Amino acid sequence: MNTDTPITLDSWLHNCGLPRLEARMLLQQVLDISHGYIIAHGQQLIGSSDQTRLNQLAQRRLAGEPLAYLLGWREFYSRRFQVTEAVLIPRPETEHLVESVLAHLPEHGVVWDLGTGSGAIAITVACERPDAQVWAADISAEALAVARTNAAALQADVSFGQGSWYQAQPQPAVNSVDVIVSNPPYIAVHDQHLQQGDLRFEPQHALTDNYNGLTAFQTIITGAAHFLRPDGWLLLEHGFDQGETIRTMLAQNNFSQIYTQPDLAGLERVTQGQRK
Ligand code: GLN
């Protein structure tokens, strides 16, 4: 769009080339206004520097950049999480994983979120269950910085550790954890989805193990018994076609009560097992 001519809010919304909702989200963010304000003041003119900024963001969105990275946040479980290119964008499916943690966590229980990314799982659990002792690990210092920012903004009491899975430091005591939870990189390296949509812009190490999509599960499942209390639970998010493999891996590693929960689309998404 021509940035020399001042245009109105309504006119930008209609002409920027983006779906209406996305256009509105960008407009609200850049101008720091509400949806109601846009409805009431649709004829207000946009200043030229704001218009330049809006058009740049619209161009980036049209080129495929995820809206969440352009806005700098995504809502998860009714809370706003800061996201940057260092972390996976929280997905609605992962709310099932949180529900499962909440259902399995005893009072004053200990939770460990492995590969926390933005911190969405750990922080949500800490906010929903202030009695819980919540730990979160990530190998990426950049991701941990985002997670710490989110924990501070949401006043969540989470202990963060840096390192690969169970090597993260600091970490909870051996045999002390009630629930280990993870949404690890589970996409196989040759899966075409990595070349599509938002995934092209997300950190590849958060999406794929650069192999068959199962190596993180292998590490997490085989190492869990060392940290879980007897009768503690391991809860995993996985791909729609990985449920049977995960159930087999859990059975081979002495877990019981193995069960896979479908997501809202009816796809196998979250599998749980209890340490015998
Ligand atoms: N659910 C994500 C997707 O398919 C993948 C997340 C992950 O690898 N943990 O878009």
CSV table of C-alpha atoms and ligand atoms in Angstrom, one decimal:
chain,number,residue,atom,x,y,z
A,1,MET,CA,0.0,0.0,0.0
A,2,ASN,CA,1.0,3.6,-0.7
A,3,THR,CA,2.3,4.9,2.6
A,4,ASP,CA,2.3,8.6,1.6
A,5,THR,CA,-1.5,8.9,1.8
A,6,PRO,CA,-3.0,8.8,5.2
A,7,ILE,CA,-5.6,6.0,5.5
A,8,THR,CA,-8.1,5.1,8.1
A,9,LEU,CA,-8.2,2.1,10.4
A,10,ASP,CA,-11.0,0.5,8.4
A,11,SER,CA,-9.3,1.1,5.2
A,12,TRP,CA,-6.1,-0.5,6.3
A,13,LEU,CA,-8.1,-3.5,7.7
A,14,HIS,CA,-9.8,-4.0,4.3
A,15,ASN,CA,-6.8,-3.4,2.1
A,16,CYS,CA,-3.8,-4.8,3.8
A,17,GLY,CA,-4.3,-8.2,2.2
A,18,LEU,CA,-4.5,-10.3,5.4
A,19,PRO,CA,-7.4,-12.2,6.8
A,20,ARG,CA,-9.5,-9.8,8.9
A,21,LEU,CA,-8.6,-11.3,12.3
A,22,GLU,CA,-4.9,-11.2,11.6
A,23,ALA,CA,-5.1,-7.7,10.3
A,24,ARG,CA,-7.0,-6.6,13.4
A,25,MET,CA,-4.5,-8.2,15.8
A,26,LEU,CA,-1.6,-6.4,14.1
A,27,LEU,CA,-3.5,-3.1,14.2
A,28,GLN,CA,-4.3,-3.5,17.9
A,29,GLN,CA,-0.7,-4.4,18.7
A,30,VAL,CA,1.0,-1.6,16.7
A,31,LEU,CA,-1.4,1.2,17.8
A,32,ASP,CA,-2.0,-0.3,21.3
A,33,ILE,CA,-5.8,-0.1,20.9
A,34,SER,CA,-8.6,-2.4,21.7
A,35,HIS,CA,-11.0,-4.2,19.3
A,36,GLY,CA,-13.8,-1.9,20.7
A,37,TYR,CA,-11.7,1.2,19.8
A,38,ILE,CA,-11.4,0.0,16.2
A,39,ILE,CA,-15.1,-0.5,15.9
A,40,ALA,CA,-15.8,3.0,17.4
A,41,HIS,CA,-13.1,4.9,15.6
A,42,GLY,CA,-12.8,3.1,12.2
A,43,GLN,CA,-12.5,6.4,10.4
A,44,GLN,CA,-9.5,7.6,12.4
A,45,LEU,CA,-6.4,8.2,10.3
A,46,ILE,CA,-3.2,6.1,10.9
A,47,GLY,CA,0.0,8.1,11.4
A,48,SER,CA,2.6,7.6,8.7
A,49,SER,CA,5.2,5.9,10.9
A,50,ASP,CA,2.6,3.5,12.2
A,51,GLN,CA,1.4,2.9,8.7
A,52,THR,CA,4.9,2.1,7.6
A,53,ARG,CA,5.3,-0.3,10.5
A,54,LEU,CA,1.9,-2.0,9.8
A,55,ASN,CA,2.7,-2.4,6.2
A,56,GLN,CA,6.1,-4.0,7.0
A,57,LEU,CA,4.4,-6.5,9.4
A,58,ALA,CA,1.7,-7.3,6.8
A,59,GLN,CA,4.4,-8.0,4.2
A,60,ARG,CA,6.2,-10.3,6.6
A,61,ARG,CA,3.0,-12.1,7.5
A,62,LEU,CA,2.1,-12.5,3.8
A,63,ALA,CA,5.6,-14.0,3.3
A,64,GLY,CA,4.7,-16.7,5.9
A,65,GLU,CA,6.1,-15.5,9.2
A,66,PRO,CA,3.9,-16.7,12.0
A,67,LEU,CA,1.5,-14.1,13.4
A,68,ALA,CA,2.7,-15.1,17.0
A,69,TYR,CA,6.3,-14.0,16.2
A,70,LEU,CA,5.1,-10.7,14.6
A,71,LEU,CA,2.9,-9.9,17.6
A,72,GLY,CA,5.5,-11.3,20.1
A,73,TRP,CA,3.0,-13.3,22.0
A,74,ARG,CA,0.5,-16.2,21.9
A,75,GLU,CA,-2.3,-17.0,24.2
A,76,PHE,CA,-2.2,-20.4,25.9
A,77,TYR,CA,-4.7,-21.7,28.5
A,78,SER,CA,-6.1,-18.1,28.7
A,79,ARG,CA,-2.8,-16.5,29.5
A,80,ARG,CA,-0.5,-14.5,27.3
A,81,PHE,CA,3.0,-15.9,26.7
A,82,GLN,CA,5.8,-14.0,25.1
A,83,VAL,CA,7.3,-15.9,22.1
A,84,THR,CA,10.4,-15.2,20.1
A,85,GLU,CA,12.0,-17.2,17.3
A,86,ALA,CA,13.9,-19.1,20.0
A,87,VAL,CA,10.8,-21.0,21.1
A,88,LEU,CA,8.1,-23.1,19.6
A,89,ILE,CA,4.7,-21.3,19.4
A,90,PRO,CA,2.4,-22.9,22.0
A,91,ARG,CA,-0.3,-25.0,20.3
A,92,PRO,CA,-3.9,-25.5,21.5
A,93,GLU,CA,-3.3,-29.3,21.4
A,94,THR,CA,-0.8,-28.9,24.2
A,95,GLU,CA,-3.6,-27.7,26.5
A,96,HIS,CA,-4.6,-31.4,26.7
A,97,LEU,CA,-1.1,-32.1,28.1
A,98,VAL,CA,-1.6,-29.5,30.8
A,99,GLU,CA,-5.1,-30.9,31.6
A,100,SER,CA,-3.4,-34.3,32.0
A,101,VAL,CA,-0.8,-32.9,34.4
A,102,LEU,CA,-3.4,-31.2,36.5
A,103,ALA,CA,-5.4,-34.5,36.7
A,104,HIS,CA,-2.4,-36.6,37.8
A,105,LEU,CA,-0.7,-34.1,40.2
A,106,PRO,CA,-1.2,-34.8,43.9
A,107,GLU,CA,-1.5,-32.0,46.3
A,108,HIS,CA,1.9,-30.3,46.9
A,109,GLY,CA,3.2,-32.5,44.1
A,110,VAL,CA,6.4,-32.2,42.1
A,111,VAL,CA,6.3,-31.6,38.3
A,112,TRP,CA,9.2,-31.6,35.9
A,113,ASP,CA,8.6,-30.1,32.4
A,114,LEU,CA,11.4,-31.3,30.0
A,115,GLY,CA,12.0,-29.1,27.0
A,116,THR,CA,9.9,-26.2,28.3
A,117,GLY,CA,10.5,-23.7,25.5
A,118,SER,CA,8.4,-20.7,26.2
A,119,GLY,CA,7.5,-22.3,29.6
A,120,ALA,CA,3.8,-22.6,28.6
A,121,ILE,CA,3.3,-26.0,30.3
A,122,ALA,CA,5.3,-25.5,33.4
A,123,ILE,CA,4.1,-21.9,34.0
A,124,THR,CA,0.4,-22.8,33.4
A,125,VAL,CA,0.7,-25.7,35.9
A,126,ALA,CA,2.3,-23.4,38.4
A,127,CYS,CA,-0.4,-20.8,38.0
A,128,GLU,CA,-3.2,-23.3,38.2
A,129,ARG,CA,-1.7,-25.1,41.1
A,130,PRO,CA,0.2,-22.8,43.4
A,131,ASP,CA,0.7,-25.7,45.8
A,132,ALA,CA,2.8,-27.6,43.3
A,133,GLN,CA,6.6,-27.5,43.1
A,134,VAL,CA,7.3,-27.0,39.4
A,135,TRP,CA,10.6,-27.6,37.6
A,136,ALA,CA,11.3,-26.8,34.0
A,137,ALA,CA,14.3,-27.7,31.8
A,138,ASP,CA,15.6,-26.7,28.4
A,139,ILE,CA,18.9,-27.1,26.6
A,140,SER,CA,18.6,-23.6,25.0
A,141,ALA,CA,19.7,-20.6,27.0
A,142,GLU,CA,17.6,-18.4,24.6
A,143,ALA,CA,14.5,-20.4,25.3
A,144,LEU,CA,15.1,-20.3,29.0
A,145,ALA,CA,15.3,-16.5,28.9
A,146,VAL,CA,11.9,-16.4,27.3
A,147,ALA,CA,10.5,-18.9,29.8
A,148,ARG,CA,11.9,-16.9,32.7
A,149,THR,CA,10.4,-13.7,31.3
A,150,ASN,CA,7.0,-15.4,31.1
A,151,ALA,CA,7.2,-16.9,34.6
A,152,ALA,CA,8.0,-13.4,36.0
A,153,ALA,CA,5.2,-11.7,34.0
A,154,LEU,CA,2.7,-14.3,35.2
A,155,GLN,CA,4.1,-14.5,38.7
A,156,ALA,CA,4.7,-18.2,38.4
A,157,ASP,CA,7.0,-20.0,40.8
A,158,VAL,CA,9.1,-22.3,38.5
A,159,SER,CA,12.6,-23.6,39.0
A,160,PHE,CA,14.5,-23.5,35.7
A,161,GLY,CA,17.4,-25.8,34.8
A,162,GLN,CA,19.6,-25.7,31.7
A,163,GLY,CA,20.8,-28.9,29.9
A,164,SER,CA,19.7,-31.8,27.7
A,165,TRP,CA,16.7,-33.6,29.2
A,166,TYR,CA,17.7,-35.2,32.5
A,167,GLN,CA,21.1,-33.6,32.5
A,168,ALA,CA,19.5,-30.2,33.2
A,169,GLN,CA,20.9,-28.4,36.2
A,170,PRO,CA,19.6,-27.6,38.7
A,171,GLN,CA,17.1,-30.5,38.8
A,172,PRO,CA,14.7,-32.2,41.2
A,173,ALA,CA,15.9,-35.0,43.5
A,174,VAL,CA,16.0,-38.6,42.4
A,175,ASN,CA,12.8,-40.5,43.1
A,176,SER,CA,11.0,-37.2,44.0
A,177,VAL,CA,8.9,-36.3,41.0
A,178,ASP,CA,5.2,-37.0,40.8
A,179,VAL,CA,4.7,-36.0,37.1
A,180,ILE,CA,7.3,-35.8,34.3
A,181,VAL,CA,5.8,-34.0,31.3
A,182,SER,CA,7.2,-33.3,27.9
A,183,ASN,CA,6.3,-32.0,24.5
A,184,PRO,CA,9.6,-32.9,22.8
A,185,PRO,CA,10.7,-32.5,19.2
A,186,TYR,CA,8.9,-35.5,17.6
A,187,ILE,CA,8.7,-34.7,13.9
A,188,ALA,CA,10.9,-37.0,11.7
A,189,VAL,CA,13.5,-35.0,9.8
A,190,HIS,CA,12.1,-35.9,6.4
A,191,ASP,CA,8.5,-35.0,7.3
A,192,GLN,CA,7.3,-32.5,4.8
A,193,HIS,CA,5.5,-30.5,7.5
A,194,LEU,CA,8.8,-29.0,8.5
A,195,GLN,CA,8.7,-27.1,5.2
A,196,GLN,CA,5.2,-25.8,5.7
A,197,GLY,CA,3.4,-23.0,7.4
A,198,ASP,CA,4.6,-21.7,10.8
A,199,LEU,CA,7.0,-24.6,11.2
A,200,ARG,CA,9.4,-23.1,8.6
A,201,PHE,CA,10.1,-20.3,11.0
A,202,GLU,CA,10.2,-22.2,14.3
A,203,PRO,CA,13.4,-23.5,15.9
A,204,GLN,CA,14.1,-26.8,14.2
A,205,HIS,CA,15.6,-28.4,17.3
A,206,ALA,CA,12.2,-27.9,19.0
A,207,LEU,CA,10.4,-29.7,16.2
A,208,THR,CA,12.7,-32.5,15.0
A,209,ASP,CA,15.3,-34.8,16.5
A,210,ASN,CA,16.9,-34.8,13.0
A,211,TYR,CA,16.2,-38.5,12.8
A,212,ASN,CA,13.0,-40.5,13.1
A,213,GLY,CA,11.1,-38.3,15.6
A,214,LEU,CA,11.4,-40.9,18.4
A,215,THR,CA,14.9,-40.3,19.9
A,216,ALA,CA,13.7,-37.8,22.4
A,217,PHE,CA,11.0,-40.1,23.6
A,218,GLN,CA,13.5,-42.9,23.9
A,219,THR,CA,15.7,-40.7,26.2
A,220,ILE,CA,12.8,-39.4,28.2
A,221,ILE,CA,11.1,-42.8,28.7
A,222,THR,CA,14.2,-44.8,29.6
A,223,GLY,CA,15.4,-42.1,32.1
A,224,ALA,CA,12.1,-41.4,33.8
A,225,ALA,CA,12.1,-44.1,36.5
A,226,HIS,CA,15.2,-42.7,38.1
A,227,PHE,CA,13.5,-39.4,38.9
A,228,LEU,CA,9.8,-40.5,39.3
A,229,ARG,CA,8.5,-41.5,42.7
A,230,PRO,CA,7.0,-45.0,42.6
A,231,ASP,CA,3.5,-44.6,41.1
A,232,GLY,CA,4.6,-41.3,39.5
A,233,TRP,CA,3.4,-40.5,36.0
A,234,LEU,CA,5.1,-39.8,32.7
A,235,LEU,CA,2.9,-37.7,30.3
A,236,LEU,CA,4.0,-37.2,26.7
A,237,GLU,CA,2.7,-35.2,23.7
A,238,HIS,CA,3.4,-36.9,20.4
A,239,GLY,CA,2.5,-37.0,16.7
A,240,PHE,CA,-0.9,-38.3,15.6
A,241,ASP,CA,0.7,-41.5,14.2
A,242,GLN,CA,3.1,-42.2,17.1
A,243,GLY,CA,0.7,-43.4,19.8
A,244,GLU,CA,1.2,-47.1,19.3
A,245,THR,CA,5.0,-46.8,19.3
A,246,ILE,CA,4.9,-44.7,22.5
A,247,ARG,CA,2.7,-47.2,24.2
A,248,THR,CA,5.0,-50.0,23.3
A,249,MET,CA,8.1,-48.0,24.5
A,250,LEU,CA,6.3,-47.3,27.8
A,251,ALA,CA,5.4,-51.0,28.2
A,252,GLN,CA,8.9,-52.1,27.5
A,253,ASN,CA,10.2,-49.8,30.2
A,254,ASN,CA,8.0,-51.1,33.0
A,255,PHE,CA,5.2,-48.5,32.9
A,256,SER,CA,1.6,-49.5,33.7
A,257,GLN,CA,-1.8,-47.7,33.2
A,258,ILE,CA,-0.7,-46.9,29.7
A,259,TYR,CA,-3.3,-44.8,27.9
A,260,THR,CA,-3.5,-42.5,24.9
A,261,GLN,CA,-5.9,-39.5,24.9
A,262,PRO,CA,-7.2,-38.1,21.6
A,263,ASP,CA,-7.1,-34.4,20.9
A,264,LEU,CA,-10.2,-32.4,19.9
A,265,ALA,CA,-9.6,-33.5,16.3
A,266,GLY,CA,-9.9,-37.1,17.5
A,267,LEU,CA,-6.1,-37.7,16.8
A,268,GLU,CA,-3.9,-39.6,19.3
A,269,ARG,CA,-1.9,-36.9,21.0
A,270,VAL,CA,-1.1,-37.4,24.6
A,271,THR,CA,0.1,-40.7,26.1
A,272,GLN,CA,0.5,-41.5,29.8
A,273,GLY,CA,2.1,-44.2,31.8
A,274,GLN,CA,2.7,-44.8,35.5
A,275,ARG,CA,5.9,-46.0,37.0
A,276,LYS,CA,5.4,-49.5,38.5
B,1,GLN,N1,2.7,-30.1,17.4
B,1,GLN,C1,3.7,-29.5,16.6
B,1,GLN,C2,3.3,-29.5,15.2
B,1,GLN,O1,3.2,-30.6,14.6
B,1,GLN,C3,5.0,-30.2,16.8
B,1,GLN,C4,5.5,-30.0,18.2
B,1,GLN,C5,6.7,-30.8,18.5
B,1,GLN,O2,7.5,-31.4,17.7
B,1,GLN,N2,6.8,-31.0,19.8
B,1,GLN,O3,3.2,-28.5,14.6
